[in-house]
XYZ file of C-alpha atoms in Angstrom:
565
model
C -37.239 55.889 59.095
C -35.104 53.291 57.478
C -32.269 51.440 59.196
C -29.443 53.775 58.212
C -30.806 56.987 59.823
C -31.797 55.090 62.965
C -28.410 53.400 63.283
C -26.712 56.738 62.711
C -28.761 58.393 65.458
C -28.143 55.565 67.934
C -24.438 55.502 67.024
C -24.198 59.270 67.515
C -25.834 59.107 70.935
C -23.724 56.098 71.877
C -20.503 57.771 70.757
C -21.411 60.842 72.785
C -22.094 58.765 75.907
C -18.847 56.877 75.308
C -16.985 60.162 75.132
C -18.526 61.368 78.395
C -17.707 58.047 80.071
C -14.152 58.260 78.750
C -13.676 61.732 80.198
C -14.884 60.591 83.618
C -12.921 57.325 83.595
C -9.653 58.744 82.273
C -6.782 58.947 84.769
C -6.057 62.257 86.476
C -7.475 64.461 89.252
C -11.254 64.620 89.467
C -11.224 68.399 89.050
C -9.463 67.993 85.729
C -11.926 65.290 84.639
C -14.924 67.456 85.534
C -13.343 70.322 83.619
C -13.161 68.109 80.561
C -16.792 67.101 81.141
C -17.846 70.769 81.223
C -16.189 71.298 77.865
C -17.871 68.166 76.487
C -21.290 69.358 77.640
C -20.789 72.778 76.080
C -19.546 71.148 72.890
C -22.566 68.861 72.829
C -24.953 71.792 73.198
C -23.142 73.666 70.429
C -23.264 70.621 68.156
C -26.976 70.169 68.886
C -27.651 73.782 67.914
C -25.466 73.437 64.832
C -27.522 70.487 63.585
C -30.904 72.156 64.280
C -32.006 72.407 60.612
C -31.745 68.619 60.356
C -33.332 67.264 63.498
C -35.951 69.974 64.053
C -37.287 69.732 60.503
C -37.135 65.938 60.597
C -39.279 65.809 63.726
C -41.617 68.417 62.277
C -42.014 66.400 59.085
C -42.823 63.334 61.152
C -45.568 65.283 62.913
C -47.294 65.932 59.551
C -47.132 62.331 58.369
C -47.021 58.774 59.614
C -45.041 55.599 58.996
C -45.316 51.883 59.611
C -43.366 52.506 62.797
C -45.948 54.712 64.511
C -47.200 51.757 66.586
C -44.467 50.943 69.155
C -42.884 47.544 68.692
C -39.591 45.908 69.690
C -37.896 43.152 67.683
C -34.884 41.899 69.658
C -31.807 40.126 68.323
C -31.388 36.354 68.399
C -28.584 33.891 67.731
C -28.658 34.331 63.916
C -28.246 38.097 64.379
C -25.130 37.511 66.493
C -23.658 35.116 63.930
C -24.250 37.540 61.060
C -22.798 40.411 63.094
C -19.676 38.543 64.194
C -18.969 37.169 60.721
C -19.525 40.453 58.938
C -22.710 39.304 57.198
C -21.253 36.045 55.874
C -23.644 33.846 53.915
C -23.576 30.036 53.834
C -20.624 28.814 51.791
C -18.712 32.092 52.075
C -15.931 33.244 54.393
C -16.195 36.167 56.783
C -16.406 39.575 55.194
C -16.124 43.169 56.270
C -14.227 44.866 59.060
C -16.173 43.535 62.052
C -14.313 40.188 62.445
C -10.928 41.963 62.467
C -12.249 44.601 64.869
C -13.477 41.848 67.193
C -10.008 40.246 67.228
C -8.388 43.568 68.111
C -11.067 44.087 70.760
C -10.075 40.716 72.231
C -6.508 42.019 72.421
C -7.772 45.151 74.205
C -9.665 43.021 76.726
C -6.441 41.139 77.536
C -4.777 44.516 78.172
C -7.201 46.026 80.727
C -4.591 48.450 82.017
C -4.160 50.122 78.616
C -7.930 50.107 78.062
C -8.418 51.784 81.442
C -5.768 54.410 80.787
C -7.224 55.392 77.426
C -10.454 56.572 79.015
C -12.228 57.029 75.713
C -11.500 53.392 74.837
C -13.093 52.181 78.061
C -16.047 54.460 77.444
C -16.435 53.013 73.950
C -16.272 49.475 75.349
C -19.039 50.305 77.817
C -21.035 51.791 74.935
C -20.641 48.630 72.831
C -21.667 46.383 75.701
C -24.685 48.529 76.589
C -26.008 48.691 73.022
C -25.479 44.959 72.524
C -27.427 44.251 75.710
C -30.281 46.456 74.493
C -30.250 44.662 71.130
C -30.666 41.299 72.847
C -33.488 42.416 75.133
C -31.768 43.333 78.385
C -34.314 46.142 78.758
C -37.850 44.681 78.839
C -40.004 45.534 75.841
C -42.692 46.986 78.108
C -40.198 49.616 79.301
C -38.448 50.141 75.958
C -41.700 50.882 74.165
C -42.390 53.792 76.502
C -39.212 55.657 75.555
C -39.776 58.505 73.046
C -38.790 57.502 69.473
C -37.027 54.324 70.679
C -40.325 52.465 70.763
C -40.867 53.400 67.113
C -37.610 51.866 65.920
C -39.156 48.377 65.708
C -35.923 46.658 64.551
C -34.116 47.135 67.848
C -31.852 44.212 66.919
C -30.399 45.558 63.674
C -30.388 49.180 64.782
C -28.467 48.747 68.022
C -26.106 46.062 66.709
C -25.305 48.209 63.688
C -24.665 51.193 65.929
C -21.995 49.275 67.888
C -19.601 49.204 64.928
C -18.324 52.784 65.363
C -17.408 52.503 69.085
C -16.157 48.952 68.463
C -13.529 50.397 66.120
C -12.375 52.705 68.928
C -11.887 49.733 71.244
C -10.169 47.828 68.422
C -7.786 50.771 68.004
C -6.784 50.450 71.652
C -6.178 46.743 71.095
C -4.092 47.378 67.979
C -1.967 49.934 69.822
C -1.393 47.473 72.680
C -0.566 44.662 70.269
C 1.976 46.668 68.263
C 3.709 47.849 71.427
C 3.788 44.298 72.803
C 5.102 42.781 69.561
C 7.659 45.559 69.185
C 8.917 44.785 72.682
C 9.241 41.093 71.832
C 6.554 39.921 74.286
C 3.605 39.048 72.045
C 2.122 36.262 74.185
C -1.175 37.946 75.103
C -1.624 39.275 71.570
C -1.071 35.864 69.978
C -3.417 34.211 72.481
C -6.158 36.801 71.858
C -5.915 36.652 68.048
C -5.702 32.853 67.965
C -8.543 32.258 70.411
C -10.700 34.913 68.747
C -10.115 33.446 65.296
C -11.070 29.965 66.492
C -14.267 31.262 68.128
C -15.237 33.208 65.011
C -14.544 30.268 62.739
C -16.783 28.028 64.828
C -19.677 30.288 63.835
C -19.075 29.906 60.092
C -22.013 28.218 58.299
C -20.938 24.700 57.423
C -18.643 24.320 60.423
C -14.991 25.210 61.106
C -13.644 22.257 59.092
C -15.562 23.059 55.933
C -13.845 24.771 53.025
C -15.469 28.042 54.069
C -14.443 27.590 57.698
C -10.812 26.828 56.911
C -10.581 29.682 54.447
C -12.252 32.016 56.937
C -9.667 31.109 59.557
C -6.833 31.836 57.146
C -8.323 35.113 55.898
C -9.114 36.564 59.309
C -5.908 35.403 60.971
C -3.751 36.675 58.119
C -5.602 39.989 58.001
C -5.128 40.457 61.744
C -1.409 39.740 61.408
C -1.204 42.184 58.509
C -2.764 44.935 60.617
C -0.394 44.103 63.424
C 2.597 44.184 61.078
C 1.584 47.566 59.711
C 1.313 48.894 63.263
C 4.778 47.585 64.107
C 6.180 49.109 60.918
C 4.735 52.508 61.763
C 6.073 52.335 65.321
C 9.477 50.921 64.366
C 10.334 51.368 60.657
C 13.235 48.927 60.418
C 14.231 46.580 57.597
C 12.967 43.538 59.489
C 9.638 45.269 60.129
C 9.329 46.023 56.404
C 9.943 42.357 55.551
C 7.478 41.172 58.196
C 4.815 43.578 56.955
C 5.320 42.505 53.343
C 5.008 38.841 54.295
C 1.864 39.456 56.361
C 0.222 41.510 53.629
C 1.092 38.846 51.051
C -0.501 36.179 53.228
C -3.633 38.282 53.709
C -3.970 38.986 49.990
C -3.292 35.360 49.056
C -5.814 33.900 51.485
C -8.319 36.545 50.441
C -8.232 35.157 46.926
C -6.655 38.216 45.288
C -10.256 39.302 44.599
C -10.179 37.445 41.264
C -11.540 34.241 39.776
C -9.159 31.302 40.291
C -10.883 28.921 37.897
C -11.125 26.290 40.649
C -14.847 25.886 41.421
C -14.298 24.671 44.988
C -12.189 27.751 45.758
C -14.277 30.245 43.813
C -17.339 29.131 45.776
C -15.879 30.467 49.035
C -13.525 33.287 47.993
C -14.593 36.912 48.316
C -14.746 38.120 44.734
C -16.390 41.103 43.045
C -19.137 39.970 40.704
C -20.435 41.874 37.661
C -22.976 44.436 38.801
C -25.972 45.651 36.871
C -26.007 49.251 35.717
C -29.002 50.325 37.768
C -29.082 53.759 36.153
C -29.375 52.379 32.634
C -32.773 52.869 31.010
C -34.322 50.000 29.115
C -35.765 50.658 25.622
C -39.211 51.070 27.183
C -38.047 53.727 29.646
C -36.024 55.442 26.926
C -39.288 55.796 25.011
C -40.656 58.119 27.700
C -40.455 61.701 26.364
C -37.459 63.371 28.041
C -38.431 66.924 27.077
C -42.194 66.888 27.481
C -43.795 70.374 27.646
C -45.266 69.527 31.031
C -44.309 67.118 33.841
C -45.933 63.705 34.134
C -45.897 60.700 36.403
C -45.363 57.027 35.591
C -46.993 54.168 37.506
C -46.309 50.419 37.320
C -48.820 47.648 36.816
C -48.264 44.850 39.325
C -44.628 44.873 40.539
C -42.831 45.806 37.322
C -41.303 49.008 38.707
C -40.842 48.406 42.425
C -41.511 51.533 44.517
C -38.360 53.611 44.786
C -36.590 52.199 41.725
C -37.984 54.996 39.565
C -35.484 57.291 41.285
C -32.701 55.476 39.380
C -34.038 56.901 36.148
C -35.321 60.255 37.341
C -38.966 59.259 36.845
C -41.750 60.645 39.003
C -44.228 58.078 40.277
C -47.023 57.870 42.837
C -45.306 55.819 45.544
C -42.023 55.200 47.302
C -40.518 52.513 49.536
C -41.316 52.814 53.225
C -41.365 56.592 52.987
C -43.141 59.071 55.194
C -46.789 58.670 54.318
C -49.139 61.639 53.977
C -52.476 60.786 55.589
C -54.551 62.690 52.987
C -52.907 60.944 50.014
C -53.228 57.551 51.650
C -56.868 57.957 52.626
C -57.721 59.108 49.091
C -55.854 56.146 47.624
C -57.864 53.776 49.802
C -61.160 55.494 49.006
C -60.364 55.301 45.281
C -59.999 51.516 45.523
C -56.240 51.179 45.087
C -55.076 47.876 46.597
C -52.615 48.054 49.474
C -50.271 45.152 50.194
C -49.416 43.726 53.594
C -46.458 46.137 53.763
C -48.921 49.001 54.078
C -47.019 51.642 52.134
C -46.912 49.607 48.913
C -49.960 50.085 46.674
C -50.397 47.861 43.617
C -52.284 48.469 40.373
C -53.914 45.437 38.763
C -54.982 45.338 35.130
C -58.567 44.420 35.959
C -58.817 47.361 38.400
C -57.451 50.080 36.109
C -60.884 51.276 35.012
C -61.959 51.708 38.643
C -58.867 53.662 39.714
C -58.431 55.592 36.456
C -59.897 58.877 37.840
C -57.464 58.710 40.780
C -54.524 58.193 38.413
C -55.800 61.004 36.183
C -55.889 63.481 39.067
C -52.321 62.572 40.074
C -51.032 63.309 36.559
C -50.172 59.645 35.761
C -49.698 59.874 31.986
C -47.915 56.537 31.469
C -48.144 52.987 32.807
C -45.316 50.442 32.663
C -46.409 46.821 32.323
C -45.462 43.393 31.044
C -46.997 42.694 27.604
C -49.444 40.151 29.068
C -50.560 42.632 31.758
C -50.888 45.745 29.611
C -54.507 46.962 29.258
C -56.011 46.075 25.893
C -56.920 48.818 23.452
C -54.680 51.458 25.030
C -52.057 53.333 22.974
C -48.451 52.236 23.554
C -45.210 54.058 22.944
C -43.117 52.619 20.119
C -39.784 51.095 21.137
C -36.528 51.173 19.193
C -35.428 47.778 20.572
C -36.992 44.690 22.173
C -37.919 44.978 25.840
C -39.633 42.885 28.494
C -42.076 45.672 29.352
C -44.270 48.128 27.491
C -45.248 51.753 28.153
C -48.970 52.501 27.952
C -50.024 56.101 27.371
C -52.948 57.655 29.260
C -54.232 60.722 27.371
C -56.878 61.298 30.064
C -54.312 62.316 32.715
C -54.927 65.755 34.230
C -52.284 68.489 33.908
C -49.862 68.756 36.818
C -51.317 72.209 37.471
C -54.333 74.104 36.182
C -56.593 77.046 36.949
C -60.344 76.656 37.323
C -62.947 79.414 37.576
C -65.342 77.492 39.842
C -64.851 75.415 42.991
C -67.230 72.812 44.385
C -67.607 71.401 47.893
C -67.607 67.931 49.394
C -67.753 66.416 52.877
C -65.018 63.949 53.660
C -62.897 61.693 51.501
C -65.673 59.247 50.617
C -67.833 61.944 49.027
C -64.851 63.389 47.169
C -63.836 59.954 45.864
C -67.371 59.474 44.555
C -67.298 62.853 42.802
C -63.865 62.033 41.371
C -65.201 58.734 40.039
C -68.042 60.568 38.273
C -65.840 63.311 36.805
C -64.970 63.668 33.132
C -61.952 65.946 33.571
C -60.135 68.325 35.920
C -62.114 70.119 38.617
C -61.530 71.650 42.044
C -63.370 70.946 45.265
C -62.756 71.879 48.902
C -63.943 70.076 52.012
C -66.887 71.865 53.587
C -65.386 70.906 56.975
C -62.119 72.758 56.221
C -62.736 76.382 57.344
C -59.580 77.868 55.829
C -60.243 76.322 52.405
C -63.905 77.339 52.436
C -62.942 80.912 53.345
C -60.319 81.033 50.598
C -62.801 80.187 47.804
C -65.781 82.145 49.128
C -67.612 83.975 46.369
C -66.522 81.685 43.534
C -69.075 79.748 41.477
C -69.350 75.983 41.853
C -68.146 75.239 38.328
C -66.091 77.008 35.696
C -63.663 76.745 32.820
C -60.367 74.894 33.282
C -57.085 76.311 31.933
C -53.956 74.075 31.920
C -50.716 75.564 33.219
C -47.521 75.784 31.184
C -43.851 76.825 31.468
C -43.167 74.485 34.371
C -39.913 74.504 36.322
C -39.312 71.715 38.841
C -36.441 71.538 41.336
C -35.961 69.243 44.364
C -37.651 71.850 46.597
C -39.881 73.915 44.319
C -42.454 73.790 41.533
C -43.343 76.812 39.429
C -45.686 77.335 36.488
C -47.567 79.991 34.550
C -51.299 80.129 33.937
C -53.635 82.575 32.172
C -57.123 83.260 33.519
C -60.101 85.272 32.314
C -61.280 85.974 35.838
C -60.899 84.957 39.465
C -60.612 81.302 40.440
C -58.258 78.730 41.934
C -54.910 77.332 40.782
C -54.501 73.635 41.655
C -51.136 71.833 41.882
C -51.191 68.010 41.899
C -48.646 67.652 44.686
C -49.362 66.486 48.222
C -50.746 68.985 50.709
C -48.827 69.492 53.958
C -49.840 72.244 56.353
C -47.369 75.083 57.054
C -44.633 73.526 54.925
C -44.564 75.692 51.775
C -44.013 79.305 50.772
C -46.157 80.306 47.795
C -45.823 83.391 45.625
C -48.223 84.686 42.983
C -46.441 87.061 40.609
C -43.829 87.576 43.312
C -46.304 88.297 46.133
C -46.666 85.892 49.063
C -50.053 84.196 49.211
C -51.660 81.531 51.380
C -52.293 78.006 50.113
C -55.008 75.589 51.162
C -56.097 71.984 50.716
C -58.070 71.230 47.580
C -59.290 67.947 46.080
C -58.777 66.369 49.503
C -55.007 65.913 49.156
C -53.627 68.576 46.784
C -52.519 72.201 47.087
C -54.383 75.234 45.810
C -54.247 79.052 45.871
C -56.795 81.742 45.104
C -56.437 83.615 41.802
C -57.801 87.117 42.369
C -58.657 88.241 38.831
C -58.009 87.859 35.135
C -54.405 87.944 33.985
C -51.186 85.997 33.481
C -49.931 84.497 36.714
C -46.576 83.039 37.720
C -46.990 80.637 40.643
C -44.103 79.270 42.731
C -44.478 76.641 45.474
C -41.279 76.315 47.551
C -40.766 73.776 50.317
C -40.064 75.840 53.413
C -41.186 74.064 56.582
C -42.420 76.195 59.430
C -39.383 77.334 61.434
C -36.954 76.990 58.505
C -35.336 80.419 59.041
C -35.305 80.013 62.817
C -33.452 76.706 62.685
C -30.752 78.252 60.513
C -30.314 81.106 62.992
C -29.981 78.502 65.737
C -27.439 76.671 63.571
C -25.369 79.853 63.206
C -25.494 80.220 66.991
C -24.200 76.658 67.315
C -21.440 77.354 64.796
C -20.424 80.374 66.842
C -20.365 78.228 69.971
C -18.127 75.623 68.344
C -15.749 78.321 67.108
C -15.670 79.898 70.582
C -14.822 76.581 72.223
C -12.024 75.918 69.739
C -10.611 79.412 70.225
C -10.827 79.184 74.018
C -9.127 75.774 73.991
C -6.332 77.084 71.769
C -5.744 80.150 73.942
C -5.732 78.013 77.100
C -3.209 75.601 75.589
C -0.954 78.487 74.520
C -1.174 79.975 78.014
C -0.205 76.666 79.623
C 2.731 76.201 77.236
C 3.920 79.763 77.893
C 4.130 79.070 81.628
């Protein structure tokens, strides 16, 4: 539940409400407006059905996990949020950046042309949407009420989410302002446009860190004002492509590019400190010598874990490395409770667990069970006496190998029992290798392993195939038993086949997935992520697609009928 999905959801809802408001506020007979509203409602229902695989499965996934946002909380915007929003995220010593300052100037033009804003309907609806979301961001709705709203109370960062969501409808309002400005300038009566752009630029510049008369403030004024004039000139050129319009557009664009610094280094430190320039960016996908030492074609999958904060959670995705944690992700309760019981330290952020060198011996069994075969650490933090991978070049980190790591999947002839996570963690701490155990308080798991001995031989799996949504492997057994896969257990979220036949899976080792092996033989096991309701949501999506197509066809036929008469 990071900021981007939340802002997208709020923006989508806001845009929809803006559209509805625009249909009702647009000029014309009320019967015609209500007819448009009927079409909008039908279109909204069709779009909702069309997107069913996304939002239904997202909500279902949330129901099986938890996040830091489960406890309702509301963080409202303050003056610094407004400054950063209005200046496009400008930092001290830098001019305004991004599209928001220009959009605000064009919005000021739209405000000075209320008649055009009113006639556009959708523009007025978008303006209402922007104002409403900004008011929410700054606490117009009391937190006690906001926290009671479904999902909204779990957003936490109400400030950033709602302010970010205003950008899309703000551009609609800015478009109305740009249209009014180009028409006014083309007619030779640009007074209101010039007043709006000038006053807006001055107000924006007064917010610049360092003050309006600093180098950053003066440059910001020039950049924004010139960019606004360039947009205006382009609009005039499109509306009236004459020679004078071409010259005016060229001059405005030249001024905008010049004041923007040409996006290059000038060599003048005072100017380079405030110009918007692209800086060299690190190749985040590049592997260091240590990461290149990890075997790319290992016969079986493995996981890599960092010591301290060497490999920040989530960065392993840059290099296609599997690890045991991610940044602010959905958190599986079983995995998290086992991590805590095993003694893994959790930071104040909650989702971020940290491995310390002096705690590695204590948490080693937990890392073994999760198939952590390698550790990445600074040389002074690497555990002594452990084998390290040889590097072909100097590096700031080392890769420590852990031969004791369990296979990603294995079959075991016997299955033990435990009661609760504490007892399992104790048994895991005392173990000397892979084993399987089910919770005696889990009826489905106990029923699945009934009749099996408490202990038995362990056979590692082989011939793995991993995709974003599936894991498959082969395993040979000399009798009945259980196949264990070291991936997180989620109820009713996977389809499992054993030699092509559908079988049920259950929770084993407190947080992992397991299936019953019926007899001796060679078995091909496939776990595929298929949340409950997967097929149904796609049928609903097809229904929504049909609805959208029907609306488009009906609209086309109606328009042809009107034109014919």
